């Protein structure tokens, strides 16, 4: 379903592109999407690839968009906000994907506009994203519905308390990198066992995809689904035993906690 919205982006990096790639798939018309980036070559690439408007500087669209994504690096967020806050419309919905930037800071920076803090992830670009969002005090149910519809068009979205956003960052925000590492390692295992690389990577990636889909669609706990694969004295339990002995579970838990703590640190700067 197409949404009648004009959507702007301050920043044209990987995450902004992932959101653009997701919402142009039938949610927002490319002609209603505007991106500002500091690199002319990047603007040209985005415009050619997605059919959107892209430019160095946001003056051409900043006062006319219904939704504005802040999609810049944390270290330049203050500068970016200072450049746009007096130019954006008073009713424009501000959506921030800047890691560590709190709702209090956003609301202090944008005195009139409703603000929402978002943590998406890069699988948005292939319609399989996972996004979480937390609403500020001026963002009501109508704004939350807009955010949910925008993000759900390219995956799934869930509203959480802001206090959970650092944990979201550590899990689903950074999580694709953990899964890519897992797929690469499984592929290496397949090659070591005698498979050709392309076949091994296909087998690994589709296996991860299928297992995740089973969790989402059956609603069963992962332990239950794992037990369905694990026969007594069989091949699977032999492999699971190695993973448990080598600390895979603990390593993944520690990875999420480390990324969560890093997000908290960014929020203090």
PDB file of C-alpha atoms in Angstrom:
ATOM      1  CA  UNK A   1       0.000   0.000   0.000  1.00  0.00           C
ATOM      2  CA  UNK A   2       1.435   3.363  -1.024  1.00  0.00           C
ATOM      3  CA  UNK A   3       1.660   6.081   1.632  1.00  0.00           C
ATOM      4  CA  UNK A   4       1.003   9.663   0.566  1.00  0.00           C
ATOM      5  CA  UNK A   5       4.085  11.077   2.296  1.00  0.00           C
ATOM      6  CA  UNK A   6       7.094  13.134   1.360  1.00  0.00           C
ATOM      7  CA  UNK A   7      10.097  11.603   3.097  1.00  0.00           C
ATOM      8  CA  UNK A   8      13.492  13.256   3.553  1.00  0.00           C
ATOM      9  CA  UNK A   9      16.846  11.944   4.747  1.00  0.00           C
ATOM     10  CA  UNK A  10      19.739  13.857   6.258  1.00  0.00           C
ATOM     11  CA  UNK A  11      22.590  11.493   5.456  1.00  0.00           C
ATOM     12  CA  UNK A  12      22.846   8.985   2.645  1.00  0.00           C
ATOM     13  CA  UNK A  13      24.905   6.201   4.200  1.00  0.00           C
ATOM     14  CA  UNK A  14      24.305   2.456   4.294  1.00  0.00           C
ATOM     15  CA  UNK A  15      21.408   2.548   6.753  1.00  0.00           C
ATOM     16  CA  UNK A  16      19.650   5.392   4.959  1.00  0.00           C
ATOM     17  CA  UNK A  17      20.009   3.463   1.718  1.00  0.00           C
ATOM     18  CA  UNK A  18      18.588   0.328   3.356  1.00  0.00           C
ATOM     19  CA  UNK A  19      15.490   2.269   4.439  1.00  0.00           C
ATOM     20  CA  UNK A  20      15.134   3.878   1.016  1.00  0.00           C
ATOM     21  CA  UNK A  21      15.456   0.495  -0.686  1.00  0.00           C
ATOM     22  CA  UNK A  22      12.744  -0.855   1.590  1.00  0.00           C
ATOM     23  CA  UNK A  23      10.180   1.928   1.348  1.00  0.00           C
ATOM     24  CA  UNK A  24      10.413   2.368  -2.428  1.00  0.00           C
ATOM     25  CA  UNK A  25       9.060  -1.172  -2.744  1.00  0.00           C
ATOM     26  CA  UNK A  26       5.476   0.065  -2.935  1.00  0.00           C
ATOM     27  CA  UNK A  27       5.285   2.186   0.239  1.00  0.00           C
ATOM     28  CA  UNK A  28       6.518   5.630  -0.801  1.00  0.00           C
ATOM     29  CA  UNK A  29       6.862   6.831  -4.379  1.00  0.00           C
ATOM     30  CA  UNK A  30      10.507   7.439  -5.369  1.00  0.00           C
ATOM     31  CA  UNK A  31       9.465  10.916  -6.520  1.00  0.00           C
ATOM     32  CA  UNK A  32       8.509  11.697  -2.902  1.00  0.00           C
ATOM     33  CA  UNK A  33      11.852  10.657  -1.385  1.00  0.00           C
ATOM     34  CA  UNK A  34      14.642  13.206  -0.866  1.00  0.00           C
ATOM     35  CA  UNK A  35      18.166  12.501   0.370  1.00  0.00           C
ATOM     36  CA  UNK A  36      20.892  14.920   1.353  1.00  0.00           C
ATOM     37  CA  UNK A  37      24.485  13.730   1.522  1.00  0.00           C
ATOM     38  CA  UNK A  38      27.796  15.619   1.579  1.00  0.00           C
ATOM     39  CA  UNK A  39      29.229  13.631  -1.346  1.00  0.00           C
ATOM     40  CA  UNK A  40      28.036  14.464  -4.858  1.00  0.00           C
ATOM     41  CA  UNK A  41      29.009  11.013  -6.181  1.00  0.00           C
ATOM     42  CA  UNK A  42      26.942   9.325  -3.486  1.00  0.00           C
ATOM     43  CA  UNK A  43      23.931  11.510  -4.326  1.00  0.00           C
ATOM     44  CA  UNK A  44      24.224  10.599  -7.988  1.00  0.00           C
ATOM     45  CA  UNK A  45      24.450   6.901  -7.181  1.00  0.00           C
ATOM     46  CA  UNK A  46      21.332   6.947  -4.993  1.00  0.00           C
ATOM     47  CA  UNK A  47      19.343   8.976  -7.515  1.00  0.00           C
ATOM     48  CA  UNK A  48      20.237   6.661 -10.382  1.00  0.00           C
ATOM     49  CA  UNK A  49      19.678   3.440  -8.446  1.00  0.00           C
ATOM     50  CA  UNK A  50      16.350   4.273  -6.791  1.00  0.00           C
ATOM     51  CA  UNK A  51      14.890   7.097  -8.878  1.00  0.00           C
ATOM     52  CA  UNK A  52      14.776   9.425  -5.878  1.00  0.00           C
ATOM     53  CA  UNK A  53      15.889  13.036  -5.411  1.00  0.00           C
ATOM     54  CA  UNK A  54      19.390  13.319  -3.946  1.00  0.00           C
ATOM     55  CA  UNK A  55      21.508  16.414  -3.449  1.00  0.00           C
ATOM     56  CA  UNK A  56      24.345  17.960  -1.495  1.00  0.00           C
ATOM     57  CA  UNK A  57      22.440  20.011   1.066  1.00  0.00           C
ATOM     58  CA  UNK A  58      18.813  19.791   2.155  1.00  0.00           C
ATOM     59  CA  UNK A  59      17.567  23.325   1.468  1.00  0.00           C
ATOM     60  CA  UNK A  60      15.593  22.196  -1.586  1.00  0.00           C
ATOM     61  CA  UNK A  61      13.326  19.913   0.453  1.00  0.00           C
ATOM     62  CA  UNK A  62      13.802  20.435   4.188  1.00  0.00           C
ATOM     63  CA  UNK A  63      10.721  22.622   4.666  1.00  0.00           C
ATOM     64  CA  UNK A  64       8.396  20.472   2.588  1.00  0.00           C
ATOM     65  CA  UNK A  65       8.709  16.915   3.878  1.00  0.00           C
ATOM     66  CA  UNK A  66       6.225  15.140   6.129  1.00  0.00           C
ATOM     67  CA  UNK A  67       8.825  12.800   7.608  1.00  0.00           C
ATOM     68  CA  UNK A  68      12.525  13.522   8.121  1.00  0.00           C
ATOM     69  CA  UNK A  69      15.062  10.809   8.915  1.00  0.00           C
ATOM     70  CA  UNK A  70      18.216  11.851  10.749  1.00  0.00           C
ATOM     71  CA  UNK A  71      20.656   9.283   9.375  1.00  0.00           C
ATOM     72  CA  UNK A  72      24.101  10.666  10.153  1.00  0.00           C
ATOM     73  CA  UNK A  73      27.037   9.432  12.208  1.00  0.00           C
ATOM     74  CA  UNK A  74      26.783  10.166  15.956  1.00  0.00           C
ATOM     75  CA  UNK A  75      29.844  12.396  15.855  1.00  0.00           C
ATOM     76  CA  UNK A  76      28.254  14.808  13.354  1.00  0.00           C
ATOM     77  CA  UNK A  77      24.691  14.653  14.682  1.00  0.00           C
ATOM     78  CA  UNK A  78      24.913  17.974  16.561  1.00  0.00           C
ATOM     79  CA  UNK A  79      26.096  19.796  13.458  1.00  0.00           C
ATOM     80  CA  UNK A  80      23.422  18.202  11.265  1.00  0.00           C
ATOM     81  CA  UNK A  81      20.629  19.076  13.696  1.00  0.00           C
ATOM     82  CA  UNK A  82      21.848  22.675  13.993  1.00  0.00           C
ATOM     83  CA  UNK A  83      21.702  23.022  10.214  1.00  0.00           C
ATOM     84  CA  UNK A  84      18.108  21.788   9.815  1.00  0.00           C
ATOM     85  CA  UNK A  85      16.127  22.441  13.000  1.00  0.00           C
ATOM     86  CA  UNK A  86      15.128  26.017  12.107  1.00  0.00           C
ATOM     87  CA  UNK A  87      14.165  25.041   8.557  1.00  0.00           C
ATOM     88  CA  UNK A  88      12.040  21.937   9.085  1.00  0.00           C
ATOM     89  CA  UNK A  89       8.247  22.229   9.208  1.00  0.00           C
ATOM     90  CA  UNK A  90       6.609  22.491  12.618  1.00  0.00           C
ATOM     91  CA  UNK A  91       4.537  19.321  12.037  1.00  0.00           C
ATOM     92  CA  UNK A  92       7.268  17.268  10.381  1.00  0.00           C
ATOM     93  CA  UNK A  93       7.776  13.902  12.050  1.00  0.00           C
ATOM     94  CA  UNK A  94      11.451  13.557  13.007  1.00  0.00           C
ATOM     95  CA  UNK A  95      12.794   9.993  12.951  1.00  0.00           C
ATOM     96  CA  UNK A  96      16.308   9.539  14.303  1.00  0.00           C
ATOM     97  CA  UNK A  97      18.439   6.487  13.595  1.00  0.00           C
ATOM     98  CA  UNK A  98      21.496   8.061  15.242  1.00  0.00           C
ATOM     99  CA  UNK A  99      22.910   5.548  17.725  1.00  0.00           C
ATOM    100  CA  UNK A 100      22.897   6.849  21.296  1.00  0.00           C
ATOM    101  CA  UNK A 101      20.957  10.041  20.570  1.00  0.00           C
ATOM    102  CA  UNK A 102      18.237  10.165  23.240  1.00  0.00           C
ATOM    103  CA  UNK A 103      14.670  11.394  22.973  1.00  0.00           C
ATOM    104  CA  UNK A 104      15.420  14.109  25.548  1.00  0.00           C
ATOM    105  CA  UNK A 105      18.165  15.509  23.335  1.00  0.00           C
ATOM    106  CA  UNK A 106      15.988  15.239  20.221  1.00  0.00           C
ATOM    107  CA  UNK A 107      13.052  16.984  21.855  1.00  0.00           C
ATOM    108  CA  UNK A 108      15.309  19.733  23.144  1.00  0.00           C
ATOM    109  CA  UNK A 109      16.706  20.180  19.638  1.00  0.00           C
ATOM    110  CA  UNK A 110      13.314  20.159  17.907  1.00  0.00           C
ATOM    111  CA  UNK A 111      11.037  22.280  20.073  1.00  0.00           C
ATOM    112  CA  UNK A 112       7.787  21.726  18.135  1.00  0.00           C
ATOM    113  CA  UNK A 113       8.088  18.576  16.068  1.00  0.00           C
ATOM    114  CA  UNK A 114       7.158  15.064  17.214  1.00  0.00           C
ATOM    115  CA  UNK A 115      10.275  12.905  17.446  1.00  0.00           C
ATOM    116  CA  UNK A 116      10.781   9.164  17.349  1.00  0.00           C
ATOM    117  CA  UNK A 117      13.970   7.232  17.965  1.00  0.00           C
ATOM    118  CA  UNK A 118      14.501   4.257  15.635  1.00  0.00           C
ATOM    119  CA  UNK A 119      16.923   1.363  15.431  1.00  0.00           C
ATOM    120  CA  UNK A 120      16.557  -0.413  12.072  1.00  0.00           C
ATOM    121  CA  UNK A 121      18.935  -2.894  10.495  1.00  0.00           C
ATOM    122  CA  UNK A 122      20.336  -3.368   7.002  1.00  0.00           C
ATOM    123  CA  UNK A 123      18.094  -6.294   5.928  1.00  0.00           C
ATOM    124  CA  UNK A 124      15.467  -3.587   5.378  1.00  0.00           C
ATOM    125  CA  UNK A 125      17.048  -3.276   1.928  1.00  0.00           C
ATOM    126  CA  UNK A 126      15.773  -6.750   0.973  1.00  0.00           C
ATOM    127  CA  UNK A 127      12.398  -6.470   2.689  1.00  0.00           C
ATOM    128  CA  UNK A 128      13.448  -8.448   5.770  1.00  0.00           C
ATOM    129  CA  UNK A 129      14.406  -5.740   8.231  1.00  0.00           C
ATOM    130  CA  UNK A 130      13.857  -5.682  11.972  1.00  0.00           C
ATOM    131  CA  UNK A 131      13.243  -2.239  13.424  1.00  0.00           C
ATOM    132  CA  UNK A 132      12.407  -1.017  16.901  1.00  0.00           C
ATOM    133  CA  UNK A 133      11.213   2.467  17.753  1.00  0.00           C
ATOM    134  CA  UNK A 134      10.502   4.593  20.813  1.00  0.00           C
ATOM    135  CA  UNK A 135       8.217   7.636  20.700  1.00  0.00           C
ATOM    136  CA  UNK A 136       8.846  10.998  22.294  1.00  0.00           C
ATOM    137  CA  UNK A 137       6.239  12.856  24.331  1.00  0.00           C
ATOM    138  CA  UNK A 138       4.860  14.728  21.303  1.00  0.00           C
ATOM    139  CA  UNK A 139       4.532  11.608  19.161  1.00  0.00           C
ATOM    140  CA  UNK A 140       1.126   9.997  19.663  1.00  0.00           C
ATOM    141  CA  UNK A 141      -0.587   6.927  18.260  1.00  0.00           C
ATOM    142  CA  UNK A 142      -0.979   8.493  14.819  1.00  0.00           C
ATOM    143  CA  UNK A 143       2.760   9.099  14.554  1.00  0.00           C
ATOM    144  CA  UNK A 144       3.534   5.635  15.888  1.00  0.00           C
ATOM    145  CA  UNK A 145       1.264   4.148  13.227  1.00  0.00           C
ATOM    146  CA  UNK A 146       3.108   6.040  10.478  1.00  0.00           C
ATOM    147  CA  UNK A 147       6.472   4.807  11.749  1.00  0.00           C
ATOM    148  CA  UNK A 148       5.242   1.241  12.062  1.00  0.00           C
ATOM    149  CA  UNK A 149       3.769   1.234   8.561  1.00  0.00           C
ATOM    150  CA  UNK A 150       6.890   2.735   7.018  1.00  0.00           C
ATOM    151  CA  UNK A 151       9.222   0.244   8.636  1.00  0.00           C
ATOM    152  CA  UNK A 152       6.952  -2.797   8.422  1.00  0.00           C
ATOM    153  CA  UNK A 153       6.728  -2.416   4.667  1.00  0.00           C
ATOM    154  CA  UNK A 154      10.279  -3.763   4.513  1.00  0.00           C
ATOM    155  CA  UNK A 155      10.245  -6.241   7.377  1.00  0.00           C
ATOM    156  CA  UNK A 156       8.944  -6.095  10.923  1.00  0.00           C
ATOM    157  CA  UNK A 157       8.719  -3.289  13.464  1.00  0.00           C
ATOM    158  CA  UNK A 158       8.100  -3.208  17.192  1.00  0.00           C
ATOM    159  CA  UNK A 159       7.571  -0.313  19.587  1.00  0.00           C
ATOM    160  CA  UNK A 160       9.675  -0.433  22.759  1.00  0.00           C
ATOM    161  CA  UNK A 161      10.476   1.784  25.719  1.00  0.00           C
ATOM    162  CA  UNK A 162      13.449   4.037  25.106  1.00  0.00           C
ATOM    163  CA  UNK A 163      15.292   2.308  27.925  1.00  0.00           C
ATOM    164  CA  UNK A 164      15.420  -0.795  25.708  1.00  0.00           C
ATOM    165  CA  UNK A 165      16.972   0.913  22.682  1.00  0.00           C
ATOM    166  CA  UNK A 166      20.591   0.176  23.575  1.00  0.00           C
ATOM    167  CA  UNK A 167      19.756  -3.511  23.909  1.00  0.00           C
ATOM    168  CA  UNK A 168      17.941  -3.369  20.561  1.00  0.00           C
ATOM    169  CA  UNK A 169      21.076  -1.855  19.051  1.00  0.00           C
ATOM    170  CA  UNK A 170      23.202  -4.663  20.467  1.00  0.00           C
ATOM    171  CA  UNK A 171      20.858  -7.399  19.269  1.00  0.00           C
ATOM    172  CA  UNK A 172      19.056  -6.578  16.024  1.00  0.00           C
ATOM    173  CA  UNK A 173      20.947  -3.441  15.017  1.00  0.00           C
ATOM    174  CA  UNK A 174      24.351  -5.120  15.088  1.00  0.00           C
ATOM    175  CA  UNK A 175      22.966  -8.646  14.771  1.00  0.00           C
ATOM    176  CA  UNK A 176      23.188  -9.006  10.968  1.00  0.00           C
ATOM    177  CA  UNK A 177      26.986  -8.808  11.281  1.00  0.00           C
ATOM    178  CA  UNK A 178      26.956 -11.719  13.732  1.00  0.00           C
ATOM    179  CA  UNK A 179      24.780 -13.759  11.364  1.00  0.00           C
ATOM    180  CA  UNK A 180      26.968 -12.956   8.339  1.00  0.00           C
ATOM    181  CA  UNK A 181      29.947 -14.193  10.349  1.00  0.00           C
ATOM    182  CA  UNK A 182      28.006 -17.342  11.239  1.00  0.00           C
ATOM    183  CA  UNK A 183      27.066 -17.995   7.596  1.00  0.00           C
ATOM    184  CA  UNK A 184      30.669 -17.488   6.497  1.00  0.00           C
ATOM    185  CA  UNK A 185      31.909 -19.901   9.155  1.00  0.00           C
ATOM    186  CA  UNK A 186      29.316 -22.520   8.203  1.00  0.00           C
ATOM    187  CA  UNK A 187      30.329 -22.132   4.573  1.00  0.00           C
ATOM    188  CA  UNK A 188      33.973 -22.616   5.535  1.00  0.00           C
ATOM    189  CA  UNK A 189      32.962 -25.780   7.362  1.00  0.00           C
ATOM    190  CA  UNK A 190      31.211 -27.030   4.264  1.00  0.00           C
ATOM    191  CA  UNK A 191      34.280 -26.352   2.131  1.00  0.00           C
ATOM    192  CA  UNK A 192      36.462 -28.127   4.693  1.00  0.00           C
ATOM    193  CA  UNK A 193      34.098 -31.083   4.439  1.00  0.00           C
ATOM    194  CA  UNK A 194      34.470 -31.195   0.654  1.00  0.00           C
ATOM    195  CA  UNK A 195      31.783 -28.896  -0.774  1.00  0.00           C
ATOM    196  CA  UNK A 196      32.422 -26.284  -3.452  1.00  0.00           C
ATOM    197  CA  UNK A 197      32.316 -22.718  -2.101  1.00  0.00           C
ATOM    198  CA  UNK A 198      29.183 -21.557  -3.955  1.00  0.00           C
ATOM    199  CA  UNK A 199      27.235 -24.618  -2.868  1.00  0.00           C
ATOM    200  CA  UNK A 200      28.486 -24.324   0.709  1.00  0.00           C
ATOM    201  CA  UNK A 201      27.464 -20.663   0.980  1.00  0.00           C
ATOM    202  CA  UNK A 202      24.040 -21.363  -0.524  1.00  0.00           C
ATOM    203  CA  UNK A 203      23.469 -24.244   1.888  1.00  0.00           C
ATOM    204  CA  UNK A 204      24.593 -22.159   4.866  1.00  0.00           C
ATOM    205  CA  UNK A 205      22.587 -19.028   4.010  1.00  0.00           C
ATOM    206  CA  UNK A 206      19.371 -20.868   3.150  1.00  0.00           C
ATOM    207  CA  UNK A 207      19.663 -22.974   6.302  1.00  0.00           C
ATOM    208  CA  UNK A 208      19.927 -19.842   8.474  1.00  0.00           C
ATOM    209  CA  UNK A 209      17.043 -18.229   6.582  1.00  0.00           C
ATOM    210  CA  UNK A 210      14.847 -21.323   6.891  1.00  0.00           C
ATOM    211  CA  UNK A 211      15.575 -21.798  10.588  1.00  0.00           C
ATOM    212  CA  UNK A 212      14.738 -18.149  11.318  1.00  0.00           C
ATOM    213  CA  UNK A 213      11.520 -18.445   9.318  1.00  0.00           C
ATOM    214  CA  UNK A 214      10.492 -21.497  11.336  1.00  0.00           C
ATOM    215  CA  UNK A 215      10.945 -19.561  14.597  1.00  0.00           C
ATOM    216  CA  UNK A 216       8.880 -16.632  13.291  1.00  0.00           C
ATOM    217  CA  UNK A 217       6.094 -18.616  11.648  1.00  0.00           C
ATOM    218  CA  UNK A 218       5.620 -21.494  14.096  1.00  0.00           C
ATOM    219  CA  UNK A 219       5.937 -19.411  17.267  1.00  0.00           C
ATOM    220  CA  UNK A 220       7.801 -22.309  18.872  1.00  0.00           C
ATOM    221  CA  UNK A 221      10.746 -21.735  21.167  1.00  0.00           C
ATOM    222  CA  UNK A 222      14.103 -22.278  19.419  1.00  0.00           C
ATOM    223  CA  UNK A 223      14.917 -25.050  21.909  1.00  0.00           C
ATOM    224  CA  UNK A 224      11.804 -26.959  20.816  1.00  0.00           C
ATOM    225  CA  UNK A 225      12.694 -26.635  17.153  1.00  0.00           C
ATOM    226  CA  UNK A 226      16.297 -27.650  17.847  1.00  0.00           C
ATOM    227  CA  UNK A 227      15.121 -30.794  19.631  1.00  0.00           C
ATOM    228  CA  UNK A 228      13.088 -31.723  16.540  1.00  0.00           C
ATOM    229  CA  UNK A 229      16.330 -31.867  14.545  1.00  0.00           C
ATOM    230  CA  UNK A 230      18.432 -33.539  17.221  1.00  0.00           C
ATOM    231  CA  UNK A 231      18.142 -37.325  17.191  1.00  0.00           C
ATOM    232  CA  UNK A 232      19.679 -39.386  20.016  1.00  0.00           C
ATOM    233  CA  UNK A 233      23.331 -40.204  19.256  1.00  0.00           C
ATOM    234  CA  UNK A 234      22.937 -38.596  15.829  1.00  0.00           C
ATOM    235  CA  UNK A 235      24.889 -36.155  13.696  1.00  0.00           C
ATOM    236  CA  UNK A 236      23.223 -32.989  14.991  1.00  0.00           C
ATOM    237  CA  UNK A 237      23.907 -33.569  18.678  1.00  0.00           C
ATOM    238  CA  UNK A 238      27.536 -34.294  17.799  1.00  0.00           C
ATOM    239  CA  UNK A 239      27.777 -30.863  16.183  1.00  0.00           C
ATOM    240  CA  UNK A 240      25.804 -29.116  18.937  1.00  0.00           C
ATOM    241  CA  UNK A 241      28.135 -30.625  21.540  1.00  0.00           C
ATOM    242  CA  UNK A 242      31.140 -29.042  19.817  1.00  0.00           C
ATOM    243  CA  UNK A 243      29.420 -25.633  19.629  1.00  0.00           C
ATOM    244  CA  UNK A 244      28.530 -25.762  23.319  1.00  0.00           C
ATOM    245  CA  UNK A 245      32.048 -26.857  24.288  1.00  0.00           C
ATOM    246  CA  UNK A 246      33.592 -24.064  22.209  1.00  0.00           C
ATOM    247  CA  UNK A 247      31.343 -21.469  23.833  1.00  0.00           C
ATOM    248  CA  UNK A 248      29.238 -20.318  20.867  1.00  0.00           C
ATOM    249  CA  UNK A 249      26.244 -19.476  23.045  1.00  0.00           C
ATOM    250  CA  UNK A 250      28.302 -17.476  25.516  1.00  0.00           C
ATOM    251  CA  UNK A 251      30.182 -15.677  22.732  1.00  0.00           C
ATOM    252  CA  UNK A 252      26.944 -14.529  21.108  1.00  0.00           C
ATOM    253  CA  UNK A 253      25.531 -13.348  24.426  1.00  0.00           C
ATOM    254  CA  UNK A 254      28.748 -11.436  25.118  1.00  0.00           C
ATOM    255  CA  UNK A 255      28.643  -9.890  21.629  1.00  0.00           C
ATOM    256  CA  UNK A 256      25.153  -8.520  22.236  1.00  0.00           C
ATOM    257  CA  UNK A 257      26.161  -7.172  25.645  1.00  0.00           C
ATOM    258  CA  UNK A 258      29.337  -5.548  24.260  1.00  0.00           C
ATOM    259  CA  UNK A 259      27.416  -3.829  21.468  1.00  0.00           C
ATOM    260  CA  UNK A 260      24.763  -2.732  23.958  1.00  0.00           C
ATOM    261  CA  UNK A 261      27.389  -1.173  26.219  1.00  0.00           C
ATOM    262  CA  UNK A 262      29.003   0.574  23.255  1.00  0.00           C
ATOM    263  CA  UNK A 263      25.626   2.080  22.370  1.00  0.00           C
ATOM    264  CA  UNK A 264      25.287   3.348  25.943  1.00  0.00           C
ATOM    265  CA  UNK A 265      28.751   4.914  25.715  1.00  0.00           C
ATOM    266  CA  UNK A 266      27.833   6.706  22.507  1.00  0.00           C
ATOM    267  CA  UNK A 267      24.737   8.081  24.210  1.00  0.00           C
ATOM    268  CA  UNK A 268      26.870   9.669  26.947  1.00  0.00           C
ATOM    269  CA  UNK A 269      29.080  11.597  24.530  1.00  0.00           C
TER     270      UNK A 269
END
